[in-house]
């Protein structure tokens, strides 16, 4: 009984912590999404081409558990996507951000791992950290790339999406007609050939930054829910066990009384 | 009730964004300084020279270098320091005729928050520090 009471105390405390953190995460997200979105919108003008060839999956997960199904959802998306790609005969690689994703995917797909990043959430995630990850991604020169992460929708809901991310390979091998249609409405300064590499690196950075920030917010929101449910369950369990305990105690007292009375009447 | 009114007012101030003005979004990774704020013009340090954009400018994507961003709204002007970043200029998304300019910079701070003497002092202290360790 004491164990259950303690458990309830812990889950309640974790919920409080998550609530406090959620407010902060929410603020960070509101501040940083306008930063990441412009370049994403620009790249969205490019057409998506389904091509064969190697693919890199970037799974964005959290470092800590006890936050509902957010990490499992990401791992599942990666697993399904990976199976589909490999069925088509495309070589697949995985990059993982966050310890939980590593733990879940290691057993089946450990040999596909190219790079993993853990303990990203110990300090608040910064654009510098995102750039480090993006740089590793750019250095591995993936032919195609998908970033799997949780998109924050509201306190109680989230979407796990595999975001198609344009790679340098795709951009350079794209059909020139399509390319011109998408990009020539803009005048680039310096000219597009000079600026493109920088812009693409910035794009990688923003994709990673946006995904991680959203995933973190989702994680905290889901942890709040999970912990609230856990506290509730612990409360119910405590109630049941308490009833059982009181009944047993009452039964014991009654038998003892019976014994005393019958003993007294025998004398 | 007070909260609801405040919310309503905030919504109103966003919605009544004047027509035919430039909507400026000025953001760094950690801070959104402006989000779709209507302004008259903004001057940014492009890698190929400083330029000013106003509403109905031609669509442009420009790389920015370290320098000062100058935001003008009526008679009010504000200066911000940017380390480097990009400017994206887009056509209006609705019928209001407001084009959007989005400046995404790695570091953006108001110039008033910067103090050259202090920075020089801290820098010299930092430069001096390793030598102290070595000599001791």
mmCIF file of C-alpha atoms in Angstrom:
data_model
loop_
_atom_site.group_PDB
_atom_site.id
_atom_site.type_symbol
_atom_site.label_atom_id
_atom_site.label_comp_id
_atom_site.label_asym_id
_atom_site.label_seq_id
_atom_site.Cartn_x
_atom_site.Cartn_y
_atom_site.Cartn_z
ATOM 1 C CA UNK A 1 0.000 0.000 0.000
ATOM 2 C CA UNK A 2 2.754 2.361 0.837
ATOM 3 C CA UNK A 3 4.398 1.466 -2.481
ATOM 4 C CA UNK A 4 1.287 2.445 -4.406
ATOM 5 C CA UNK A 5 1.004 5.702 -2.466
ATOM 6 C CA UNK A 6 4.631 6.470 -3.245
ATOM 7 C CA UNK A 7 4.160 5.648 -6.899
ATOM 8 C CA UNK A 8 1.248 8.027 -7.060
ATOM 9 C CA UNK A 9 3.343 10.729 -5.466
ATOM 10 C CA UNK A 10 6.096 10.211 -8.052
ATOM 11 C CA UNK A 11 3.793 10.269 -11.042
ATOM 12 C CA UNK A 12 2.092 13.369 -9.672
ATOM 13 C CA UNK A 13 5.436 15.082 -9.275
ATOM 14 C CA UNK A 14 6.453 14.094 -12.793
ATOM 15 C CA UNK A 15 3.229 15.536 -14.083
ATOM 16 C CA UNK A 16 3.923 18.815 -12.329
ATOM 17 C CA UNK A 17 7.400 18.933 -13.815
ATOM 18 C CA UNK A 18 6.062 18.127 -17.265
ATOM 19 C CA UNK A 19 3.442 20.858 -16.961
ATOM 20 C CA UNK A 20 6.063 23.428 -16.073
ATOM 21 C CA UNK A 21 8.303 22.255 -18.887
ATOM 22 C CA UNK A 22 5.472 22.197 -21.354
ATOM 23 C CA UNK A 23 4.866 25.906 -20.939
ATOM 24 C CA UNK A 24 8.504 26.582 -21.691
ATOM 25 C CA UNK A 25 8.584 24.202 -24.651
ATOM 26 C CA UNK A 26 5.455 25.740 -26.040
ATOM 27 C CA UNK A 27 7.036 29.168 -25.891
ATOM 28 C CA UNK A 28 10.209 27.925 -27.561
ATOM 29 C CA UNK A 29 8.165 26.331 -30.292
ATOM 30 C CA UNK A 30 6.160 29.487 -30.915
ATOM 31 C CA UNK A 31 9.382 31.436 -31.137
ATOM 32 C CA UNK A 32 11.361 29.082 -33.302
ATOM 33 C CA UNK A 33 8.880 27.797 -35.843
ATOM 34 C CA UNK A 34 8.646 31.157 -37.642
ATOM 35 C CA UNK A 35 12.410 30.892 -37.975
ATOM 36 C CA UNK A 36 12.426 27.449 -39.564
ATOM 37 C CA UNK A 37 9.343 27.786 -41.735
ATOM 38 C CA UNK A 38 10.346 30.309 -44.450
ATOM 39 C CA UNK A 39 13.081 28.125 -45.884
ATOM 40 C CA UNK A 40 10.882 25.022 -45.630
ATOM 41 C CA UNK A 41 8.169 26.843 -47.555
ATOM 42 C CA UNK A 42 10.659 27.757 -50.253
ATOM 43 C CA UNK A 43 11.760 24.156 -50.688
ATOM 44 C CA UNK A 44 8.191 22.971 -50.730
ATOM 45 C CA UNK A 45 7.828 24.636 -54.114
ATOM 46 C CA UNK A 46 10.041 21.948 -55.576
ATOM 47 C CA UNK A 47 8.200 18.923 -56.904
ATOM 48 C CA UNK A 48 8.509 15.599 -55.106
ATOM 49 C CA UNK A 49 9.937 12.943 -57.365
ATOM 50 C CA UNK A 50 9.715 9.300 -56.468
ATOM 51 C CA UNK A 51 13.000 7.806 -57.465
ATOM 52 C CA UNK A 52 14.794 4.589 -56.677
ATOM 53 C CA UNK A 53 18.059 4.639 -54.793
ATOM 54 C CA UNK A 54 19.441 4.695 -51.305
ATOM 55 C CA UNK A 55 17.490 6.426 -48.606
ATOM 56 C CA UNK A 56 18.345 7.756 -45.164
ATOM 57 C CA UNK A 57 15.757 7.847 -42.434
ATOM 58 C CA UNK A 58 16.262 10.388 -39.672
ATOM 59 C CA UNK A 59 14.270 9.346 -36.608
ATOM 60 C CA UNK A 60 13.672 12.128 -34.104
ATOM 61 C CA UNK A 61 12.865 10.704 -30.673
ATOM 62 C CA UNK A 62 13.305 11.679 -27.038
ATOM 63 C CA UNK A 63 15.944 10.644 -24.525
ATOM 64 C CA UNK A 64 13.570 9.778 -21.714
ATOM 65 C CA UNK A 65 10.641 7.418 -21.628
ATOM 66 C CA UNK A 66 7.357 7.565 -19.706
ATOM 67 C CA UNK A 67 5.774 9.821 -22.252
ATOM 68 C CA UNK A 68 3.064 7.753 -23.863
ATOM 69 C CA UNK A 69 3.576 6.350 -27.322
ATOM 70 C CA UNK A 70 5.570 9.121 -28.986
ATOM 71 C CA UNK A 71 8.788 7.183 -29.440
ATOM 72 C CA UNK A 72 7.078 3.958 -30.398
ATOM 73 C CA UNK A 73 5.090 5.823 -33.013
ATOM 74 C CA UNK A 74 8.273 7.190 -34.592
ATOM 75 C CA UNK A 75 9.989 3.801 -34.453
ATOM 76 C CA UNK A 76 6.985 2.183 -36.085
ATOM 77 C CA UNK A 77 6.954 4.696 -38.935
ATOM 78 C CA UNK A 78 10.643 4.136 -39.517
ATOM 79 C CA UNK A 79 10.191 0.370 -39.453
ATOM 80 C CA UNK A 80 7.317 0.417 -41.934
ATOM 81 C CA UNK A 81 9.066 2.852 -44.252
ATOM 82 C CA UNK A 82 12.252 0.877 -44.095
ATOM 83 C CA UNK A 83 10.522 -2.399 -44.872
ATOM 84 C CA UNK A 84 8.772 -0.832 -47.871
ATOM 85 C CA UNK A 85 11.999 0.651 -49.231
ATOM 86 C CA UNK A 86 13.958 -2.527 -48.781
ATOM 87 C CA UNK A 87 11.231 -4.532 -50.472
ATOM 88 C CA UNK A 88 11.823 -2.280 -53.475
ATOM 89 C CA UNK A 89 15.507 -3.099 -53.269
ATOM 90 C CA UNK A 90 16.713 0.300 -52.057
ATOM 91 C CA UNK A 91 19.505 0.408 -49.532
ATOM 92 C CA UNK A 92 18.363 2.153 -46.371
ATOM 93 C CA UNK A 93 20.251 3.824 -43.574
ATOM 94 C CA UNK A 94 19.058 5.189 -40.276
ATOM 95 C CA UNK A 95 20.148 8.225 -38.317
ATOM 96 C CA UNK A 96 18.667 8.498 -34.864
ATOM 97 C CA UNK A 97 18.329 11.531 -32.642
ATOM 98 C CA UNK A 98 17.461 10.600 -29.065
ATOM 99 C CA UNK A 99 18.278 7.639 -26.849
ATOM 100 C CA UNK A 100 14.871 5.985 -26.877
ATOM 101 C CA UNK A 101 14.844 5.650 -30.637
ATOM 102 C CA UNK A 102 18.254 4.003 -30.494
ATOM 103 C CA UNK A 103 17.063 1.503 -27.900
ATOM 104 C CA UNK A 104 13.943 0.578 -29.848
ATOM 105 C CA UNK A 105 15.465 0.310 -33.319
ATOM 106 C CA UNK A 106 18.771 -1.275 -32.321
ATOM 107 C CA UNK A 107 17.498 -4.814 -31.996
ATOM 108 C CA UNK A 108 16.173 -5.197 -35.534
ATOM 109 C CA UNK A 109 17.953 -2.533 -37.520
ATOM 110 C CA UNK A 110 21.218 -2.033 -35.665
ATOM 111 C CA UNK A 111 23.210 -2.797 -38.805
ATOM 112 C CA UNK A 112 21.545 0.069 -40.712
ATOM 113 C CA UNK A 113 22.548 2.719 -38.223
ATOM 114 C CA UNK A 114 24.877 5.325 -39.635
ATOM 115 C CA UNK A 115 24.950 7.911 -36.841
ATOM 116 C CA UNK A 116 23.143 8.308 -33.555
ATOM 117 C CA UNK A 117 22.840 11.328 -31.298
ATOM 118 C CA UNK A 118 21.922 10.886 -27.663
ATOM 119 C CA UNK A 119 21.393 13.175 -24.705
ATOM 120 C CA UNK A 120 20.277 16.022 -26.956
ATOM 121 C CA UNK A 121 17.629 17.115 -24.491
ATOM 122 C CA UNK A 122 19.872 17.499 -21.443
ATOM 123 C CA UNK A 123 20.403 21.130 -22.326
ATOM 124 C CA UNK A 124 17.799 23.134 -24.256
ATOM 125 C CA UNK A 125 18.095 22.280 -27.925
ATOM 126 C CA UNK A 126 19.780 25.045 -29.891
ATOM 127 C CA UNK A 127 20.233 25.785 -33.545
ATOM 128 C CA UNK A 128 23.928 25.019 -33.103
ATOM 129 C CA UNK A 129 23.087 21.473 -32.008
ATOM 130 C CA UNK A 130 20.735 21.136 -34.967
ATOM 131 C CA UNK A 131 23.517 22.320 -37.243
ATOM 132 C CA UNK A 132 25.868 19.640 -35.917
ATOM 133 C CA UNK A 133 23.313 16.966 -36.746
ATOM 134 C CA UNK A 134 22.541 18.564 -40.107
ATOM 135 C CA UNK A 135 26.208 18.694 -40.951
ATOM 136 C CA UNK A 136 26.588 14.979 -40.346
ATOM 137 C CA UNK A 137 23.538 14.399 -42.487
ATOM 138 C CA UNK A 138 24.918 16.560 -45.285
ATOM 139 C CA UNK A 139 28.345 14.925 -45.026
ATOM 140 C CA UNK A 140 26.858 11.456 -45.515
ATOM 141 C CA UNK A 141 25.426 12.706 -48.847
ATOM 142 C CA UNK A 142 22.201 10.720 -48.813
ATOM 143 C CA UNK A 143 20.585 10.181 -52.225
ATOM 144 C CA UNK A 144 17.171 10.548 -50.601
ATOM 145 C CA UNK A 145 16.105 11.438 -47.105
ATOM 146 C CA UNK A 146 13.085 11.295 -44.862
ATOM 147 C CA UNK A 147 12.815 12.866 -41.441
ATOM 148 C CA UNK A 148 10.416 11.010 -39.165
ATOM 149 C CA UNK A 149 9.161 13.061 -36.252
ATOM 150 C CA UNK A 150 6.121 13.986 -34.234
ATOM 151 C CA UNK A 151 4.282 17.075 -35.262
ATOM 152 C CA UNK A 152 2.615 18.885 -32.408
ATOM 153 C CA UNK A 153 -1.099 19.417 -32.925
ATOM 154 C CA UNK A 154 -2.567 20.065 -29.514
ATOM 155 C CA UNK A 155 -2.190 19.108 -25.872
ATOM 156 C CA UNK A 156 -3.656 15.695 -26.486
ATOM 157 C CA UNK A 157 -2.904 14.887 -30.083
ATOM 158 C CA UNK A 158 0.074 14.647 -32.366
ATOM 159 C CA UNK A 159 0.880 13.402 -35.847
ATOM 160 C CA UNK A 160 3.807 11.175 -36.611
ATOM 161 C CA UNK A 161 4.985 12.086 -40.065
ATOM 162 C CA UNK A 162 7.760 11.028 -42.388
ATOM 163 C CA UNK A 163 8.717 14.330 -43.937
ATOM 164 C CA UNK A 164 10.276 14.149 -47.362
ATOM 165 C CA UNK A 165 13.475 16.163 -47.218
ATOM 166 C CA UNK A 166 15.161 17.376 -50.365
ATOM 167 C CA UNK A 167 18.739 16.276 -50.588
ATOM 168 C CA UNK A 168 21.508 17.918 -52.566
ATOM 169 C CA UNK A 169 21.486 14.973 -54.966
ATOM 170 C CA UNK A 170 17.798 15.352 -55.629
ATOM 171 C CA UNK A 171 18.067 19.083 -56.137
ATOM 172 C CA UNK A 172 20.920 18.838 -58.607
ATOM 173 C CA UNK A 173 19.472 15.937 -60.585
ATOM 174 C CA UNK A 174 16.006 17.386 -60.731
ATOM 175 C CA UNK A 175 14.354 17.961 -64.063
ATOM 176 C CA UNK A 176 15.518 21.438 -65.097
ATOM 177 C CA UNK A 177 12.116 22.462 -66.384
ATOM 178 C CA UNK A 178 10.476 21.735 -63.048
ATOM 179 C CA UNK A 179 13.319 23.392 -61.267
ATOM 180 C CA UNK A 180 13.014 26.605 -63.246
ATOM 181 C CA UNK A 181 9.288 26.659 -62.765
ATOM 182 C CA UNK A 182 9.689 26.473 -58.999
ATOM 183 C CA UNK A 183 12.661 28.746 -58.502
ATOM 184 C CA UNK A 184 12.746 31.309 -61.288
ATOM 185 C CA UNK A 185 10.000 33.444 -59.818
ATOM 186 C CA UNK A 186 12.542 34.478 -57.209
ATOM 187 C CA UNK A 187 15.592 36.526 -57.923
ATOM 188 C CA UNK A 188 18.450 35.120 -55.921
ATOM 189 C CA UNK A 189 21.140 37.259 -54.488
ATOM 190 C CA UNK A 190 23.969 36.191 -54.952
ATOM 191 C CA UNK A 191 23.048 34.122 -57.999
ATOM 192 C CA UNK A 192 21.336 30.830 -57.289
ATOM 193 C CA UNK A 193 24.386 28.713 -58.195
ATOM 194 C CA UNK A 194 26.528 30.474 -55.643
ATOM 195 C CA UNK A 195 23.972 30.653 -52.875
ATOM 196 C CA UNK A 196 22.401 27.236 -53.297
ATOM 197 C CA UNK A 197 24.873 25.267 -51.251
ATOM 198 C CA UNK A 198 24.577 27.600 -48.278
ATOM 199 C CA UNK A 199 20.837 27.692 -48.623
ATOM 200 C CA UNK A 200 20.653 23.922 -48.710
ATOM 201 C CA UNK A 201 22.749 23.597 -45.572
ATOM 202 C CA UNK A 202 20.504 26.127 -43.880
ATOM 203 C CA UNK A 203 17.544 24.063 -45.050
ATOM 204 C CA UNK A 204 18.935 20.893 -43.484
ATOM 205 C CA UNK A 205 19.531 22.766 -40.250
ATOM 206 C CA UNK A 206 16.023 24.178 -40.196
ATOM 207 C CA UNK A 207 14.421 20.814 -40.945
ATOM 208 C CA UNK A 208 16.222 19.197 -38.040
ATOM 209 C CA UNK A 209 15.686 22.159 -35.731
ATOM 210 C CA UNK A 210 11.966 22.366 -36.479
ATOM 211 C CA UNK A 211 11.458 18.624 -36.072
ATOM 212 C CA UNK A 212 13.311 18.349 -32.784
ATOM 213 C CA UNK A 213 11.587 21.374 -31.262
ATOM 214 C CA UNK A 214 8.167 20.022 -32.226
ATOM 215 C CA UNK A 215 9.034 16.547 -31.013
ATOM 216 C CA UNK A 216 10.179 17.893 -27.658
ATOM 217 C CA UNK A 217 6.940 19.782 -27.182
ATOM 218 C CA UNK A 218 4.923 16.716 -28.131
ATOM 219 C CA UNK A 219 6.951 14.596 -25.745
ATOM 220 C CA UNK A 220 6.286 16.884 -22.779
ATOM 221 C CA UNK A 221 2.609 17.188 -23.596
ATOM 222 C CA UNK A 222 2.285 13.426 -23.862
ATOM 223 C CA UNK A 223 4.213 12.931 -20.645
ATOM 224 C CA UNK A 224 1.744 15.208 -18.880
ATOM 225 C CA UNK A 225 -1.115 13.038 -20.104
ATOM 226 C CA UNK A 226 0.634 9.768 -19.350
ATOM 227 C CA UNK A 227 1.485 10.854 -15.838
ATOM 228 C CA UNK A 228 -2.009 12.103 -15.159
ATOM 229 C CA UNK A 229 -3.388 8.732 -16.184
ATOM 230 C CA UNK A 230 -0.805 6.949 -14.075
ATOM 231 C CA UNK A 231 -1.727 9.018 -11.008
ATOM 232 C CA UNK A 232 -5.367 8.253 -11.583
ATOM 233 C CA UNK A 233 -4.687 4.545 -11.916
ATOM 234 C CA UNK A 234 -2.577 4.545 -8.789
ATOM 235 C CA UNK A 235 -5.430 6.262 -6.944
ATOM 236 C CA UNK A 236 -7.902 3.610 -8.075
ATOM 237 C CA UNK A 237 -5.548 0.828 -7.171
ATOM 238 C CA UNK A 238 -4.977 2.358 -3.757
ATOM 239 C CA UNK A 239 -8.715 2.524 -3.183
ATOM 240 C CA UNK A 240 -9.172 -1.150 -4.026
ATOM 241 C CA UNK A 241 -6.286 -2.317 -1.909
ATOM 242 C CA UNK A 242 -7.403 -0.139 1.000
ATOM 243 C CA UNK A 243 -10.874 -1.693 0.916
ATOM 244 C CA UNK A 244 -9.387 -5.170 0.898
ATOM 245 C CA UNK A 245 -7.098 -4.284 3.789
ATOM 246 C CA UNK A 246 -9.914 -2.810 5.887
ATOM 247 C CA UNK A 247 -12.112 -5.850 5.268
ATOM 248 C CA UNK A 248 -9.349 -8.200 6.306
ATOM 249 C CA UNK A 249 -8.706 -6.161 9.458
ATOM 250 C CA UNK A 250 -12.397 -6.083 10.337
ATOM 251 C CA UNK A 251 -12.676 -9.831 9.806
ATOM 252 C CA UNK A 252 -9.707 -10.391 12.088
ATOM 253 C CA UNK A 253 -11.193 -8.198 14.848
ATOM 254 C CA UNK A 254 -14.542 -9.982 14.552
ATOM 255 C CA UNK A 255 -12.969 -13.454 14.889
ATOM 256 C CA UNK A 256 -10.942 -12.307 17.891
ATOM 257 C CA UNK A 257 -14.064 -10.898 19.540
ATOM 258 C CA UNK A 258 -15.913 -14.153 18.871
ATOM 259 C CA UNK A 259 -13.091 -16.112 20.441
ATOM 260 C CA UNK A 260 -13.024 -13.902 23.548
ATOM 261 C CA UNK A 261 -16.809 -14.062 23.999
ATOM 262 C CA UNK A 262 -17.024 -17.823 23.477
ATOM 263 C CA UNK A 263 -14.067 -18.276 25.837
ATOM 264 C CA UNK A 264 -15.760 -16.119 28.488
ATOM 265 C CA UNK A 265 -19.079 -17.975 28.224
ATOM 266 C CA UNK A 266 -17.300 -21.347 28.516
ATOM 267 C CA UNK A 267 -15.808 -20.233 31.847
ATOM 268 C CA UNK B 1 -13.982 37.662 -18.823
ATOM 269 C CA UNK B 2 -10.956 39.914 -18.743
ATOM 270 C CA UNK B 3 -8.896 37.128 -20.276
ATOM 271 C CA UNK B 4 -11.410 36.606 -23.011
ATOM 272 C CA UNK B 5 -11.395 40.311 -23.855
ATOM 273 C CA UNK B 6 -7.615 40.315 -23.960
ATOM 274 C CA UNK B 7 -7.649 37.357 -26.289
ATOM 275 C CA UNK B 8 -10.169 38.997 -28.498
ATOM 276 C CA UNK B 9 -8.132 42.172 -28.635
ATOM 277 C CA UNK B 10 -4.994 40.283 -29.520
ATOM 278 C CA UNK B 11 -6.809 38.529 -32.293
ATOM 279 C CA UNK B 12 -8.174 41.843 -33.514
ATOM 280 C CA UNK B 13 -4.761 43.450 -33.628
ATOM 281 C CA UNK B 14 -3.519 40.604 -35.784
ATOM 282 C CA UNK B 15 -6.516 40.574 -38.063
ATOM 283 C CA UNK B 16 -6.741 44.301 -38.683
ATOM 284 C CA UNK B 17 -3.194 44.329 -40.078
ATOM 285 C CA UNK B 18 -3.454 47.233 -42.465
ATOM 286 C CA UNK B 19 -3.735 46.568 -46.152
ATOM 287 C CA UNK B 20 -0.955 47.203 -48.630
ATOM 288 C CA UNK B 21 1.848 47.135 -46.134
ATOM 289 C CA UNK B 22 4.863 44.937 -45.721
ATOM 290 C CA UNK B 23 4.487 42.154 -43.162
ATOM 291 C CA UNK B 24 7.833 41.590 -41.533
ATOM 292 C CA UNK B 25 8.815 38.411 -39.721
ATOM 293 C CA UNK B 26 12.152 38.836 -37.997
ATOM 294 C CA UNK B 27 13.360 35.693 -36.257
ATOM 295 C CA UNK B 28 16.393 34.019 -34.803
ATOM 296 C CA UNK B 29 16.321 30.395 -33.572
ATOM 297 C CA UNK B 30 15.604 31.352 -29.976
ATOM 298 C CA UNK B 31 13.440 34.391 -30.395
ATOM 299 C CA UNK B 32 10.755 35.660 -32.716
ATOM 300 C CA UNK B 33 11.202 39.420 -32.604
ATOM 301 C CA UNK B 34 8.400 40.206 -35.053
ATOM 302 C CA UNK B 35 5.815 37.887 -36.517
ATOM 303 C CA UNK B 36 3.981 39.398 -39.464
ATOM 304 C CA UNK B 37 4.284 42.911 -38.135
ATOM 305 C CA UNK B 38 3.127 45.551 -40.631
ATOM 306 C CA UNK B 39 5.981 47.957 -41.374
ATOM 307 C CA UNK B 40 6.879 50.451 -44.098
ATOM 308 C CA UNK B 41 10.252 49.119 -45.133
ATOM 309 C CA UNK B 42 13.194 47.117 -43.979
ATOM 310 C CA UNK B 43 16.853 47.570 -44.908
ATOM 311 C CA UNK B 44 19.059 44.500 -44.762
ATOM 312 C CA UNK B 45 22.754 43.826 -45.352
ATOM 313 C CA UNK B 46 22.822 41.473 -48.357
ATOM 314 C CA UNK B 47 26.067 39.741 -49.257
ATOM 315 C CA UNK B 48 26.086 41.790 -52.458
ATOM 316 C CA UNK B 49 25.290 45.079 -50.784
ATOM 317 C CA UNK B 50 22.784 46.693 -48.488
ATOM 318 C CA UNK B 51 19.280 46.969 -49.888
ATOM 319 C CA UNK B 52 15.814 48.023 -48.795
ATOM 320 C CA UNK B 53 12.597 46.159 -49.441
ATOM 321 C CA UNK B 54 9.141 47.679 -49.325
ATOM 322 C CA UNK B 55 5.733 46.269 -50.135
ATOM 323 C CA UNK B 56 5.363 44.978 -53.729
ATOM 324 C CA UNK B 57 9.073 44.416 -54.158
ATOM 325 C CA UNK B 58 9.931 41.693 -56.678
ATOM 326 C CA UNK B 59 10.229 38.215 -55.172
ATOM 327 C CA UNK B 60 13.664 37.706 -53.770
ATOM 328 C CA UNK B 61 15.722 35.242 -51.768
ATOM 329 C CA UNK B 62 18.894 36.779 -50.451
ATOM 330 C CA UNK B 63 21.747 35.689 -48.300
ATOM 331 C CA UNK B 64 22.617 38.171 -45.578
ATOM 332 C CA UNK B 65 25.944 38.959 -43.998
ATOM 333 C CA UNK B 66 26.769 40.412 -40.619
ATOM 334 C CA UNK B 67 25.414 43.914 -40.310
ATOM 335 C CA UNK B 68 22.529 46.041 -39.171
ATOM 336 C CA UNK B 69 18.887 45.565 -40.094
ATOM 337 C CA UNK B 70 16.907 48.757 -40.080
ATOM 338 C CA UNK B 71 13.140 48.499 -39.663
ATOM 339 C CA UNK B 72 11.044 51.573 -40.460
ATOM 340 C CA UNK B 73 7.453 51.954 -39.369
ATOM 341 C CA UNK B 74 6.178 55.485 -39.902
ATOM 342 C CA UNK B 75 8.592 57.819 -38.150
ATOM 343 C CA UNK B 76 9.790 55.011 -35.904
ATOM 344 C CA UNK B 77 12.986 53.182 -36.792
ATOM 345 C CA UNK B 78 14.596 50.260 -35.057
ATOM 346 C CA UNK B 79 18.006 48.720 -35.568
ATOM 347 C CA UNK B 80 18.896 45.079 -35.118
ATOM 348 C CA UNK B 81 22.215 43.351 -35.460
ATOM 349 C CA UNK B 82 22.275 40.168 -37.551
ATOM 350 C CA UNK B 83 25.202 37.745 -37.702
ATOM 351 C CA UNK B 84 24.148 36.044 -40.923
ATOM 352 C CA UNK B 85 21.021 34.524 -42.393
ATOM 353 C CA UNK B 86 18.538 34.705 -45.221
ATOM 354 C CA UNK B 87 15.747 36.953 -46.388
ATOM 355 C CA UNK B 88 12.706 35.508 -48.144
ATOM 356 C CA UNK B 89 10.280 37.854 -49.835
ATOM 357 C CA UNK B 90 6.910 36.436 -50.823
ATOM 358 C CA UNK B 91 3.750 37.563 -52.508
ATOM 359 C CA UNK B 92 0.594 38.225 -50.491
ATOM 360 C CA UNK B 93 -1.180 35.085 -49.399
ATOM 361 C CA UNK B 94 -4.583 36.766 -49.112
ATOM 362 C CA UNK B 95 -6.434 39.731 -50.572
ATOM 363 C CA UNK B 96 -4.971 42.307 -48.176
ATOM 364 C CA UNK B 97 -2.128 43.143 -50.559
ATOM 365 C CA UNK B 98 0.457 42.708 -47.849
ATOM 366 C CA UNK B 99 3.641 41.059 -49.074
ATOM 367 C CA UNK B 100 5.646 39.126 -46.517
ATOM 368 C CA UNK B 101 9.334 39.504 -45.816
ATOM 369 C CA UNK B 102 10.833 36.842 -43.598
ATOM 370 C CA UNK B 103 14.287 37.359 -42.156
ATOM 371 C CA UNK B 104 15.788 34.252 -40.550
ATOM 372 C CA UNK B 105 19.077 35.004 -38.857
ATOM 373 C CA UNK B 106 21.361 32.848 -36.769
ATOM 374 C CA UNK B 107 21.729 35.657 -34.218
ATOM 375 C CA UNK B 108 19.525 38.738 -34.153
ATOM 376 C CA UNK B 109 19.650 41.240 -31.295
ATOM 377 C CA UNK B 110 18.651 44.885 -31.005
ATOM 378 C CA UNK B 111 21.703 47.092 -31.443
ATOM 379 C CA UNK B 112 20.781 48.865 -28.212
ATOM 380 C CA UNK B 113 21.558 45.614 -26.377
ATOM 381 C CA UNK B 114 25.110 45.626 -27.678
ATOM 382 C CA UNK B 115 27.915 47.485 -25.993
ATOM 383 C CA UNK B 116 31.165 47.638 -27.877
ATOM 384 C CA UNK B 117 33.317 48.691 -24.928
ATOM 385 C CA UNK B 118 31.939 45.920 -22.742
ATOM 386 C CA UNK B 119 32.431 43.370 -25.512
ATOM 387 C CA UNK B 120 36.007 44.532 -26.081
ATOM 388 C CA UNK B 121 36.664 44.310 -22.367
ATOM 389 C CA UNK B 122 35.250 40.787 -22.055
ATOM 390 C CA UNK B 123 37.136 39.724 -25.153
ATOM 391 C CA UNK B 124 40.419 41.041 -23.807
ATOM 392 C CA UNK B 125 39.740 39.318 -20.484
ATOM 393 C CA UNK B 126 39.059 36.069 -22.277
ATOM 394 C CA UNK B 127 42.146 36.425 -24.415
ATOM 395 C CA UNK B 128 44.181 37.127 -21.312
ATOM 396 C CA UNK B 129 42.808 34.200 -19.321
ATOM 397 C CA UNK B 130 44.572 31.249 -21.008
ATOM 398 C CA UNK B 131 47.912 33.016 -20.622
ATOM 399 C CA UNK B 132 47.343 33.294 -16.889
ATOM 400 C CA UNK B 133 46.719 29.586 -16.661
ATOM 401 C CA UNK B 134 49.824 28.819 -18.642
ATOM 402 C CA UNK B 135 52.075 31.051 -16.566
ATOM 403 C CA UNK B 136 50.786 29.750 -13.240
#
